[in-house]
mmCIF file of C-alpha atoms in Angstrom:
data_model
loop_
_atom_site.group_PDB
_atom_site.id
_atom_site.type_symbol
_atom_site.label_atom_id
_atom_site.label_comp_id
_atom_site.label_asym_id
_atom_site.label_seq_id
_atom_site.Cartn_x
_atom_site.Cartn_y
_atom_site.Cartn_z
ATOM 1 C CA ILE A 6 16.859 -17.216 1.592
ATOM 2 C CA GLN A 7 20.733 -15.954 2.733
ATOM 3 C CA ASP A 8 18.756 -13.614 5.257
ATOM 4 C CA LEU A 9 17.045 -16.677 6.427
ATOM 5 C CA SER A 10 19.152 -19.057 6.592
ATOM 6 C CA SER A 11 22.337 -16.371 8.831
ATOM 7 C CA THR A 12 18.866 -15.418 11.259
ATOM 8 C CA PHE A 13 18.065 -19.242 11.983
ATOM 9 C CA PRO A 14 20.771 -21.303 10.892
ATOM 10 C CA GLU A 15 19.448 -23.850 12.613
ATOM 11 C CA THR A 16 15.423 -24.518 11.903
ATOM 12 C CA TYR A 17 16.412 -23.063 8.342
ATOM 13 C CA SER A 18 18.427 -26.128 6.835
ATOM 14 C CA GLY A 19 17.513 -25.645 3.917
ATOM 15 C CA GLY A 20 18.907 -22.715 2.828
ATOM 16 C CA ALA A 21 21.462 -23.720 0.702
ATOM 17 C CA GLY A 22 19.703 -25.788 -1.238
ATOM 18 C CA TYR A 23 17.803 -23.555 -2.390
ATOM 19 C CA LEU A 24 20.482 -20.916 -3.448
ATOM 20 C CA ALA A 25 21.898 -23.726 -4.920
ATOM 21 C CA ARG A 26 18.744 -24.193 -7.108
ATOM 22 C CA LEU A 27 17.966 -20.441 -7.407
ATOM 23 C CA GLU A 28 20.986 -20.690 -9.317
ATOM 24 C CA GLU A 29 20.829 -22.497 -11.926
ATOM 25 C CA LEU A 30 17.401 -21.318 -12.163
ATOM 26 C CA GLU A 31 18.726 -18.829 -13.241
ATOM 27 C CA ARG A 32 20.830 -19.832 -15.443
ATOM 28 C CA ALA A 33 18.337 -21.224 -17.572
ATOM 29 C CA GLY A 34 16.052 -18.529 -17.661
ATOM 30 C CA ASP A 35 13.333 -20.437 -15.988
ATOM 31 C CA ILE A 36 12.063 -17.928 -14.766
ATOM 32 C CA GLN A 37 8.039 -20.428 -13.812
ATOM 33 C CA GLY A 38 10.662 -22.049 -11.453
ATOM 34 C CA ILE A 39 11.641 -18.684 -9.940
ATOM 35 C CA THR A 40 8.641 -18.469 -8.497
ATOM 36 C CA VAL A 41 7.516 -21.584 -7.245
ATOM 37 C CA LEU A 42 10.982 -22.323 -5.337
ATOM 38 C CA GLN A 43 10.531 -18.559 -4.288
ATOM 39 C CA ARG A 44 6.908 -19.392 -2.691
ATOM 40 C CA GLU A 45 8.876 -22.119 -1.242
ATOM 41 C CA ALA A 46 11.235 -20.114 0.521
ATOM 42 C CA LEU A 47 9.342 -17.340 1.961
ATOM 43 C CA LEU A 48 6.835 -20.574 3.583
ATOM 44 C CA ALA A 49 9.716 -22.538 5.367
ATOM 45 C CA ASN A 50 10.487 -19.074 7.607
ATOM 46 C CA PRO A 51 10.195 -20.703 10.567
ATOM 47 C CA LEU A 52 8.335 -17.287 11.738
ATOM 48 C CA LEU A 53 5.304 -19.914 10.071
ATOM 49 C CA ASP A 54 5.212 -22.757 13.138
ATOM 50 C CA PHE A 55 1.159 -22.234 12.491
ATOM 51 C CA GLU A 56 -1.714 -24.337 10.131
ATOM 52 C CA GLU A 57 -4.443 -22.278 8.981
ATOM 53 C CA LEU A 58 -4.099 -17.833 8.314
ATOM 54 C CA LEU A 59 -7.887 -16.618 8.543
ATOM 55 C CA VAL A 60 -8.669 -15.343 5.470
ATOM 56 C CA VAL A 61 -12.004 -12.219 3.855
ATOM 57 C CA ARG A 62 -12.274 -13.825 0.586
ATOM 58 C CA ARG A 63 -15.025 -11.518 -1.809
ATOM 59 C CA SER A 64 -16.113 -11.748 -5.131
ATOM 60 C CA ASP A 65 -15.122 -9.370 -7.431
ATOM 61 C CA LYS A 66 -19.340 -9.169 -7.918
ATOM 62 C CA SER A 67 -19.125 -7.058 -3.712
ATOM 63 C CA PRO A 68 -19.426 -3.786 -4.706
ATOM 64 C CA SER A 69 -16.197 -1.685 -4.086
ATOM 65 C CA LEU A 70 -14.712 -5.245 -3.270
ATOM 66 C CA GLY A 71 -16.048 -3.506 -0.238
ATOM 67 C CA LEU A 72 -13.022 -0.719 0.320
ATOM 68 C CA PRO A 73 -14.786 1.682 1.612
ATOM 69 C CA ALA A 74 -12.232 5.499 -0.120
ATOM 70 C CA ASN A 75 -9.493 7.153 1.922
ATOM 71 C CA TRP A 76 -11.666 10.307 3.289
ATOM 72 C CA GLN A 77 -13.890 7.157 4.587
ATOM 73 C CA GLY A 78 -15.263 4.462 7.376
ATOM 74 C CA ASN A 79 -16.258 1.548 6.548
ATOM 75 C CA CYS A 80 -20.157 2.333 7.986
ATOM 76 C CA SER A 81 -20.183 4.550 4.390
ATOM 77 C CA LEU A 82 -19.401 1.466 2.126
ATOM 78 C CA PRO A 83 -22.947 -0.010 -0.871
ATOM 79 C CA GLN A 84 -25.106 -2.485 1.465
ATOM 80 C CA GLY A 85 -25.760 -4.544 -2.255
ATOM 81 C CA VAL A 86 -25.224 -7.318 -2.227
ATOM 82 C CA TYR A 87 -22.065 -9.014 -0.910
ATOM 83 C CA ASP A 88 -20.670 -12.695 -1.899
ATOM 84 C CA ASN A 89 -18.416 -13.536 1.088
ATOM 85 C CA ARG A 90 -17.040 -14.988 4.138
ATOM 86 C CA ILE A 91 -14.690 -16.042 6.178
ATOM 87 C CA ILE A 92 -12.361 -18.858 5.680
ATOM 88 C CA ALA A 93 -9.055 -20.458 7.145
ATOM 89 C CA LEU A 94 -6.742 -21.577 4.665
ATOM 90 C CA SER A 95 -4.664 -23.808 4.878
ATOM 91 C CA MET A 96 -0.812 -23.222 5.072
ATOM 92 C CA ASN A 97 -0.028 -26.506 3.391
ATOM 93 C CA ASP A 98 -2.964 -25.553 0.263
ATOM 94 C CA LEU A 99 -2.480 -21.964 -0.132
ATOM 95 C CA ASN A 100 -3.552 -23.024 -3.737
ATOM 96 C CA GLY A 101 -7.323 -23.942 -2.003
ATOM 97 C CA ARG A 102 -7.435 -26.277 1.133
ATOM 98 C CA PHE A 103 -9.536 -24.273 3.259
ATOM 99 C CA ARG A 104 -12.607 -24.786 5.516
ATOM 100 C CA THR A 105 -15.508 -21.482 6.354
ATOM 101 C CA VAL A 106 -15.471 -20.341 9.630
ATOM 102 C CA PHE A 107 -18.639 -18.552 9.176
ATOM 103 C CA ARG A 108 -20.780 -17.063 5.968
ATOM 104 C CA PRO A 109 -23.075 -15.068 6.787
ATOM 105 C CA ARG A 110 -27.469 -16.372 6.588
ATOM 106 C CA ARG A 111 -27.622 -12.514 4.235
ATOM 107 C CA ASP A 112 -25.473 -11.998 1.583
ATOM 108 C CA VAL A 113 -23.524 -9.000 3.913
ATOM 109 C CA TYR A 114 -20.508 -7.600 4.867
ATOM 110 C CA VAL A 115 -17.599 -9.909 5.999
ATOM 111 C CA GLY A 116 -14.611 -8.187 7.588
ATOM 112 C CA ASP A 117 -12.043 -6.376 9.523
ATOM 113 C CA LEU A 118 -10.781 -9.346 11.647
ATOM 114 C CA ASP A 119 -9.097 -9.576 15.237
ATOM 115 C CA LEU A 120 -7.924 -12.954 16.800
ATOM 116 C CA HIS A 121 -7.527 -12.954 20.024
ATOM 117 C CA PHE A 122 -5.157 -13.968 21.859
ATOM 118 C CA GLY A 123 -6.145 -17.144 22.098
ATOM 119 C CA ALA A 124 -6.704 -18.092 18.586
ATOM 120 C CA GLU A 125 -9.723 -19.858 19.914
ATOM 121 C CA ARG A 126 -12.136 -16.351 19.532
ATOM 122 C CA LEU A 127 -12.703 -13.478 16.089
ATOM 123 C CA LEU A 128 -13.878 -10.350 16.316
ATOM 124 C CA PHE A 129 -15.375 -9.051 12.462
ATOM 125 C CA THR A 130 -18.088 -5.749 11.103
ATOM 126 C CA MET A 131 -21.134 -6.719 9.961
ATOM 127 C CA PRO A 132 -24.834 -4.951 9.262
ATOM 128 C CA ASP A 133 -27.323 -5.819 11.273
ATOM 129 C CA GLU A 134 -31.026 -6.567 9.901
ATOM 130 C CA ASN A 135 -31.844 -3.182 10.468
ATOM 131 C CA GLN A 136 -29.095 -2.711 7.184
ATOM 132 C CA HIS A 137 -26.859 -0.744 10.394
ATOM 133 C CA TRP A 138 -22.809 -1.024 11.523
ATOM 134 C CA GLN A 139 -22.754 -3.703 13.548
ATOM 135 C CA VAL A 140 -19.289 -5.815 15.750
ATOM 136 C CA TRP A 141 -19.433 -9.800 16.465
ATOM 137 C CA GLU A 142 -17.601 -12.673 17.479
ATOM 138 C CA ILE A 143 -17.548 -16.267 16.949
ATOM 139 C CA ASN A 144 -15.843 -19.142 17.900
ATOM 140 C CA ILE A 145 -13.572 -20.097 14.676
ATOM 141 C CA ARG A 146 -14.405 -23.679 15.502
ATOM 142 C CA GLY A 147 -17.572 -23.873 15.560
ATOM 143 C CA GLY A 148 -20.069 -21.883 18.163
ATOM 144 C CA GLU A 149 -23.117 -19.225 18.426
ATOM 145 C CA LEU A 150 -22.798 -16.005 16.558
ATOM 146 C CA CYS A 151 -23.033 -13.262 19.337
ATOM 147 C CA ARG A 152 -23.409 -9.243 19.108
ATOM 148 C CA LEU A 153 -21.080 -6.937 21.270
ATOM 149 C CA THR A 154 -21.596 -3.623 20.652
ATOM 150 C CA PRO A 155 -24.710 -1.947 21.197
ATOM 151 C CA ASN A 156 -28.176 -1.315 19.230
ATOM 152 C CA ASP A 157 -29.601 1.438 21.811
ATOM 153 C CA ASP A 158 -29.661 4.091 18.350
ATOM 154 C CA ALA A 159 -30.468 2.554 15.249
ATOM 155 C CA ASP A 160 -28.757 5.135 13.362
ATOM 156 C CA VAL A 161 -25.093 4.632 14.930
ATOM 157 C CA ASP A 162 -22.394 2.470 13.306
ATOM 158 C CA ASN A 163 -20.008 0.882 15.324
ATOM 159 C CA TYR A 164 -16.916 -1.855 13.747
ATOM 160 C CA ASP A 165 -13.747 -1.786 13.069
ATOM 161 C CA ALA A 166 -12.544 -3.844 16.510
ATOM 162 C CA CYS A 167 -10.337 -5.051 18.676
ATOM 163 C CA TYR A 168 -9.549 -7.205 21.383
ATOM 164 C CA LEU A 169 -7.198 -6.006 25.035
ATOM 165 C CA PRO A 170 -6.374 -7.542 26.572
ATOM 166 C CA ASP A 171 -8.308 -7.170 30.624
ATOM 167 C CA GLY A 172 -10.498 -8.386 28.517
ATOM 168 C CA ARG A 173 -12.458 -5.813 27.219
ATOM 169 C CA ILE A 174 -13.049 -4.741 23.481
ATOM 170 C CA VAL A 175 -11.771 -1.109 21.212
ATOM 171 C CA TYR A 176 -14.138 -0.280 18.179
ATOM 172 C CA ALA A 177 -14.861 2.326 15.722
ATOM 173 C CA SER A 178 -18.434 3.957 16.597
ATOM 174 C CA THR A 179 -20.430 6.240 14.863
ATOM 175 C CA ALA A 180 -21.828 7.940 18.427
ATOM 176 C CA CYS A 181 -19.388 10.617 18.161
ATOM 177 C CA TYR A 182 -22.822 12.461 15.889
ATOM 178 C CA ALA A 183 -21.254 13.995 13.959
ATOM 179 C CA GLY A 184 -19.839 14.639 9.997
ATOM 180 C CA ILE A 185 -16.929 15.136 7.740
ATOM 181 C CA PRO A 186 -17.056 18.250 6.323
ATOM 182 C CA CYS A 187 -15.352 17.790 3.697
ATOM 183 C CA VAL A 188 -17.876 15.970 1.564
ATOM 184 C CA PHE A 189 -21.165 18.444 3.617
ATOM 185 C CA GLY A 190 -21.280 16.072 6.481
ATOM 186 C CA GLY A 191 -21.675 12.839 4.148
ATOM 187 C CA ASP A 192 -20.442 10.529 5.553
ATOM 188 C CA LYS A 193 -19.914 9.421 8.661
ATOM 189 C CA VAL A 194 -17.532 10.253 11.554
ATOM 190 C CA ALA A 195 -15.901 7.700 13.645
ATOM 191 C CA ASN A 196 -14.466 8.194 17.470
ATOM 192 C CA LEU A 197 -12.645 5.070 19.157
ATOM 193 C CA CYS A 198 -14.224 3.494 22.122
ATOM 194 C CA VAL A 199 -14.222 0.516 23.994
ATOM 195 C CA ILE A 200 -17.201 -1.106 26.207
ATOM 196 C CA ASN A 201 -16.687 -4.725 28.497
ATOM 197 C CA PRO A 202 -17.978 -7.714 26.206
ATOM 198 C CA ASP A 203 -20.787 -8.257 28.048
ATOM 199 C CA GLY A 204 -21.908 -5.292 26.313
ATOM 200 C CA THR A 205 -21.570 -2.885 29.356
ATOM 201 C CA GLY A 206 -18.734 -0.052 30.459
ATOM 202 C CA LEU A 207 -20.223 1.691 27.162
ATOM 203 C CA ARG A 208 -17.369 4.904 27.086
ATOM 204 C CA GLN A 209 -15.741 7.923 24.460
ATOM 205 C CA LEU A 210 -12.145 7.608 24.196
ATOM 206 C CA CYS A 211 -11.378 10.178 20.852
ATOM 207 C CA PHE A 212 -13.271 13.138 20.520
ATOM 208 C CA ASP A 213 -11.987 14.178 17.866
ATOM 209 C CA GLN A 214 -13.674 16.552 14.709
ATOM 210 C CA ASP A 215 -12.374 13.670 12.552
ATOM 211 C CA HIS A 216 -12.264 9.634 11.874
ATOM 212 C CA ASN A 217 -9.609 6.725 14.356
ATOM 213 C CA TRP A 218 -9.332 3.913 12.128
ATOM 214 C CA CYS A 219 -7.801 0.302 12.730
ATOM 215 C CA PRO A 220 -6.845 -0.009 16.600
ATOM 216 C CA VAL A 221 -4.352 -2.897 17.015
ATOM 217 C CA VAL A 222 -2.382 -3.875 20.269
ATOM 218 C CA LEU A 223 1.107 -2.472 21.291
ATOM 219 C CA HIS A 224 3.337 -4.824 22.836
ATOM 220 C CA ASP A 225 3.764 -2.473 25.828
ATOM 221 C CA GLY A 226 -0.397 -2.603 26.670
ATOM 222 C CA ARG A 227 -0.589 0.452 24.448
ATOM 223 C CA ILE A 228 -3.195 1.307 21.704
ATOM 224 C CA MET A 229 -1.912 2.270 17.824
ATOM 225 C CA TYR A 230 -4.382 3.395 15.639
ATOM 226 C CA GLN A 231 -4.777 6.014 12.688
ATOM 227 C CA ARG A 232 -6.467 9.330 13.216
ATOM 228 C CA TRP A 233 -7.259 11.479 10.395
ATOM 229 C CA GLU A 234 -6.595 15.052 10.897
ATOM 230 C CA TYR A 235 -7.085 17.934 7.595
ATOM 231 C CA ALA A 236 -7.778 20.622 9.474
ATOM 232 C CA ASP A 237 -4.982 23.153 7.510
ATOM 233 C CA LEU A 238 -3.297 19.432 5.597
ATOM 234 C CA PRO A 239 -4.156 17.843 1.694
ATOM 235 C CA HIS A 240 -5.485 14.919 2.025
ATOM 236 C CA SER A 241 -3.027 12.756 0.965
ATOM 237 C CA ASN A 242 -0.446 13.982 5.017
ATOM 238 C CA SER A 243 -3.606 13.692 6.515
ATOM 239 C CA ARG A 244 -3.438 10.144 8.541
ATOM 240 C CA ILE A 245 -1.244 9.870 11.612
ATOM 241 C CA LEU A 246 -0.305 6.668 13.482
ATOM 242 C CA PHE A 247 -1.015 8.035 17.003
ATOM 243 C CA THR A 248 -0.880 6.073 20.267
ATOM 244 C CA MET A 249 -2.430 6.097 23.938
ATOM 245 C CA ASN A 250 -3.253 3.884 26.763
ATOM 246 C CA PRO A 251 -6.251 1.691 27.188
ATOM 247 C CA ASP A 252 -8.029 5.000 29.189
ATOM 248 C CA GLY A 253 -7.979 7.241 26.225
ATOM 249 C CA THR A 254 -5.152 9.072 28.008
ATOM 250 C CA ALA A 255 -1.679 9.710 26.839
ATOM 251 C CA GLN A 256 -2.765 10.436 22.980
ATOM 252 C CA MET A 257 0.101 11.514 20.930
ATOM 253 C CA GLU A 258 1.524 10.633 18.241
ATOM 254 C CA HIS A 259 3.782 7.291 17.161
ATOM 255 C CA TYR A 260 5.521 7.874 14.166
ATOM 256 C CA GLY A 261 6.005 11.429 11.628
ATOM 257 C CA SER A 262 4.683 13.914 13.706
ATOM 258 C CA ASN A 263 2.241 14.704 10.562
ATOM 259 C CA SER A 264 4.905 16.381 8.813
ATOM 260 C CA TYR A 265 5.066 15.901 4.487
ATOM 261 C CA TRP A 266 6.479 12.903 4.828
ATOM 262 C CA PRO A 267 7.563 10.486 5.965
ATOM 263 C CA ASN A 268 2.906 10.994 6.032
ATOM 264 C CA SER A 269 -0.169 8.538 5.955
#
């Protein structure tokens, strides 16, 4: 509360009142009241100036909650029956009110959300009819579902996409045809690729023995991602923050320099 009051003195106007309520609640030992106050004071942050929050709502009946092991990519997740959907949660009613943005016709995985810069379109991952992972796009206010990644190869998985400022899309793909050594190739490796929105211009950006994950765009236009490299390393220290230009040049570590600490 004190930090928000000093950072946003003009727009975070309720700070003094929050502190007075906090002191009173502490004297009374009212833990439930403090929890309510905490939520109210944090949600009054002026940076939370939007009406809805996009989230994946997934039942715990879904296999592994849709979370792969630390050496795996999404394509290693069991297909199974996923009870999940993409929803827009109202910031005014975080306990309940929401609208469904997309629910798959089949009970398959949906995830890896990436909102377009204009906030009108959304990328996400979902298996196709052949049970291979693909990148899809939808208008968050309704509209037709569009598949963006190619289906030329039935044994390739594509997932975890991110919009680039020039309109292209960077995503993880198993088209490099590599397997993870410590499980004798039982899980596929994904490297980052880039493609135009119309499916043309496919190009591989990274050429690594192991995974590239979670691409995001930095303010200067570079791509930041996690690179998994465990040659001569313990698994606990093997995921390194990397950056590169959108054309794949200047790939270098961003943080930690692959040290034991700080690590992944």
